[in-house]
JSON list of C-alpha atoms in Angstrom, two decimals:
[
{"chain": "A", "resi": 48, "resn": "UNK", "atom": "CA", "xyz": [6.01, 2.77, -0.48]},
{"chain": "A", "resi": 49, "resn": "UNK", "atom": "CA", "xyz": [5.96, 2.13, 3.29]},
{"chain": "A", "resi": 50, "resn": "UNK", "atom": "CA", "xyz": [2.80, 0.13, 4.69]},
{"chain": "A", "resi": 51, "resn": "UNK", "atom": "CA", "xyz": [2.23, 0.23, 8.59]},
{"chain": "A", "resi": 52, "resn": "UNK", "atom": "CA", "xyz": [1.41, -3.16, 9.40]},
{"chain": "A", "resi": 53, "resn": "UNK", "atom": "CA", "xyz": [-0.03, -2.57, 12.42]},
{"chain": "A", "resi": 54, "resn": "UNK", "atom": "CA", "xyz": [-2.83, -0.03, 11.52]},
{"chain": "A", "resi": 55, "resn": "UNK", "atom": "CA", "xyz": [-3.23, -1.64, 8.39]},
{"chain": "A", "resi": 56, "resn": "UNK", "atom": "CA", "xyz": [-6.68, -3.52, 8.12]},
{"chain": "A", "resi": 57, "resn": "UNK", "atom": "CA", "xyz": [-5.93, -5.75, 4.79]},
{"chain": "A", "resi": 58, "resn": "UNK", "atom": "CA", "xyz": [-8.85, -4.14, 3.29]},
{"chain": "A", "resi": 59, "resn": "UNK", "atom": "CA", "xyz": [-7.48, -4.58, -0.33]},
{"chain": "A", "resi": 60, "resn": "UNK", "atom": "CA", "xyz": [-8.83, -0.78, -0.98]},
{"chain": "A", "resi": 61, "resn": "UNK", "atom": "CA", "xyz": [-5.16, 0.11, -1.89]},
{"chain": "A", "resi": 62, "resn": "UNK", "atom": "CA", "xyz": [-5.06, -2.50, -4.61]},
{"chain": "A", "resi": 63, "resn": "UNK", "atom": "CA", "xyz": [-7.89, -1.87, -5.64]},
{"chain": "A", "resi": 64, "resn": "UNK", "atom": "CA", "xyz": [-7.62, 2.17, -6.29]},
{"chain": "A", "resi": 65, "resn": "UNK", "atom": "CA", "xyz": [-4.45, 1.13, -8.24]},
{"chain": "A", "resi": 66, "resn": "UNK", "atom": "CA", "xyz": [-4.33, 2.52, -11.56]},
{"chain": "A", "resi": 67, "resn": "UNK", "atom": "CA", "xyz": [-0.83, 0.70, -12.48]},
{"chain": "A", "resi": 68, "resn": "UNK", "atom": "CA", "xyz": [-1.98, -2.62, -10.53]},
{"chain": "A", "resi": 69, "resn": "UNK", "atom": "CA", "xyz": [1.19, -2.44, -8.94]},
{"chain": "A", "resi": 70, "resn": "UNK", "atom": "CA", "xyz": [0.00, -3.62, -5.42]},
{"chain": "A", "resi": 71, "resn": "UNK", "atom": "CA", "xyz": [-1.50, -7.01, -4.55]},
{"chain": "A", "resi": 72, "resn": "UNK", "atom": "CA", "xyz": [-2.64, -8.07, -1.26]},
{"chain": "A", "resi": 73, "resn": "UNK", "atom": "CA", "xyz": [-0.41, -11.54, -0.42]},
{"chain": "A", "resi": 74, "resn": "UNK", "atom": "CA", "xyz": [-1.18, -13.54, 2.34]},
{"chain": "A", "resi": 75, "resn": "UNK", "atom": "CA", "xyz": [-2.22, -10.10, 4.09]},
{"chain": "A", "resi": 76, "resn": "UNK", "atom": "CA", "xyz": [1.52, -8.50, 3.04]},
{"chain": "A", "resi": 77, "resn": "UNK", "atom": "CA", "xyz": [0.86, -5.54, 0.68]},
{"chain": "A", "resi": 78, "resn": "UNK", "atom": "CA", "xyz": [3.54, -6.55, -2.63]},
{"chain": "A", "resi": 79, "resn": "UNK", "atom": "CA", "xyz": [4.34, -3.52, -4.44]},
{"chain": "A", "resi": 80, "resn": "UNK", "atom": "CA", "xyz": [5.26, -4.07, -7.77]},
{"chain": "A", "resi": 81, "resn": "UNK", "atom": "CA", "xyz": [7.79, -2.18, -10.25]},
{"chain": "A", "resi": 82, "resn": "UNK", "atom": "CA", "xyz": [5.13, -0.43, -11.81]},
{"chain": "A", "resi": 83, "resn": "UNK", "atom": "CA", "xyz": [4.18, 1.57, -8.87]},
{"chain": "A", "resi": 84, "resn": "UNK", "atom": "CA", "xyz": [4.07, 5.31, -10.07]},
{"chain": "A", "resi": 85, "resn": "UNK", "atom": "CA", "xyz": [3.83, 6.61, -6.47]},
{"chain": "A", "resi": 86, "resn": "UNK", "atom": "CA", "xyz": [1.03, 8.24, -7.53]},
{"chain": "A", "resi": 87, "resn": "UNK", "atom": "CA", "xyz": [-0.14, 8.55, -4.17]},
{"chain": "A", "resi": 88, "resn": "UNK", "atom": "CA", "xyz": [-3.83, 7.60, -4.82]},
{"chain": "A", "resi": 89, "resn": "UNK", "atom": "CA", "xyz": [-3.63, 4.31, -2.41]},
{"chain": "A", "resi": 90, "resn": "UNK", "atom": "CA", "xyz": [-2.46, 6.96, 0.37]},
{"chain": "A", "resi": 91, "resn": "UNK", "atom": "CA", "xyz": [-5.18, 8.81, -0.03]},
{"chain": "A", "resi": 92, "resn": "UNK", "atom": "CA", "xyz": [-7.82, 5.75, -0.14]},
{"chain": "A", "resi": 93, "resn": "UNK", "atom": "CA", "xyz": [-6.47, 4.26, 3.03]},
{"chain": "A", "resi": 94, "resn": "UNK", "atom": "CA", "xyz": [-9.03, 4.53, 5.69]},
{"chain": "A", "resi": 95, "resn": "UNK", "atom": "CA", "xyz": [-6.75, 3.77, 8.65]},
{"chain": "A", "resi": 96, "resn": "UNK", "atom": "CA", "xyz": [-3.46, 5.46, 7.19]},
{"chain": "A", "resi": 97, "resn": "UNK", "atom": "CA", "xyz": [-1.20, 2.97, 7.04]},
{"chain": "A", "resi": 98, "resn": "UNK", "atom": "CA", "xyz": [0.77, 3.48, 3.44]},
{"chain": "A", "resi": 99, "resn": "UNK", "atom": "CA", "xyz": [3.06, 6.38, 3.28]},
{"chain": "A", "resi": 100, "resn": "UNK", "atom": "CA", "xyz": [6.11, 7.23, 0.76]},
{"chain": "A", "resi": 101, "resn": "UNK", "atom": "CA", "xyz": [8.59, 8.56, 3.83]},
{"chain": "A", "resi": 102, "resn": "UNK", "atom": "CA", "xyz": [10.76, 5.71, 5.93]},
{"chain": "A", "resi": 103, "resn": "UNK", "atom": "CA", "xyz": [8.93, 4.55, 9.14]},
{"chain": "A", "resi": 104, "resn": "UNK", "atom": "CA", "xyz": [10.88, 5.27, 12.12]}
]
């Protein structure tokens, strides 16, 4: 998972949506955790757009 650090708003939304509780919200640095599924649910729930699955350029 790629996060966008500078459209992301540290809302916590992403961890929150979750369903493996694989992200938590450190010090405003998204942690993605092993369990991730790439499910793609915390892409979708992102108001601003700032996780993706493809490499940022």
């Amino acid at each position: 998972m790629n996060v966008d650090y500078d459209k992301c708003l540290h809302c916590g939304g992403c961890a929150g949506s979750c369903p493996s509780n694989a992200i938590y919200l450190n010090d405003c640095i998204l942690e993605f955790y092993d369990s991730c599924t790439r499910c793609g649910i915390c892409i979708r729930i992102c108001p601003v757009g700032a996780l993706s699955m493809e490499a940022l350029n």
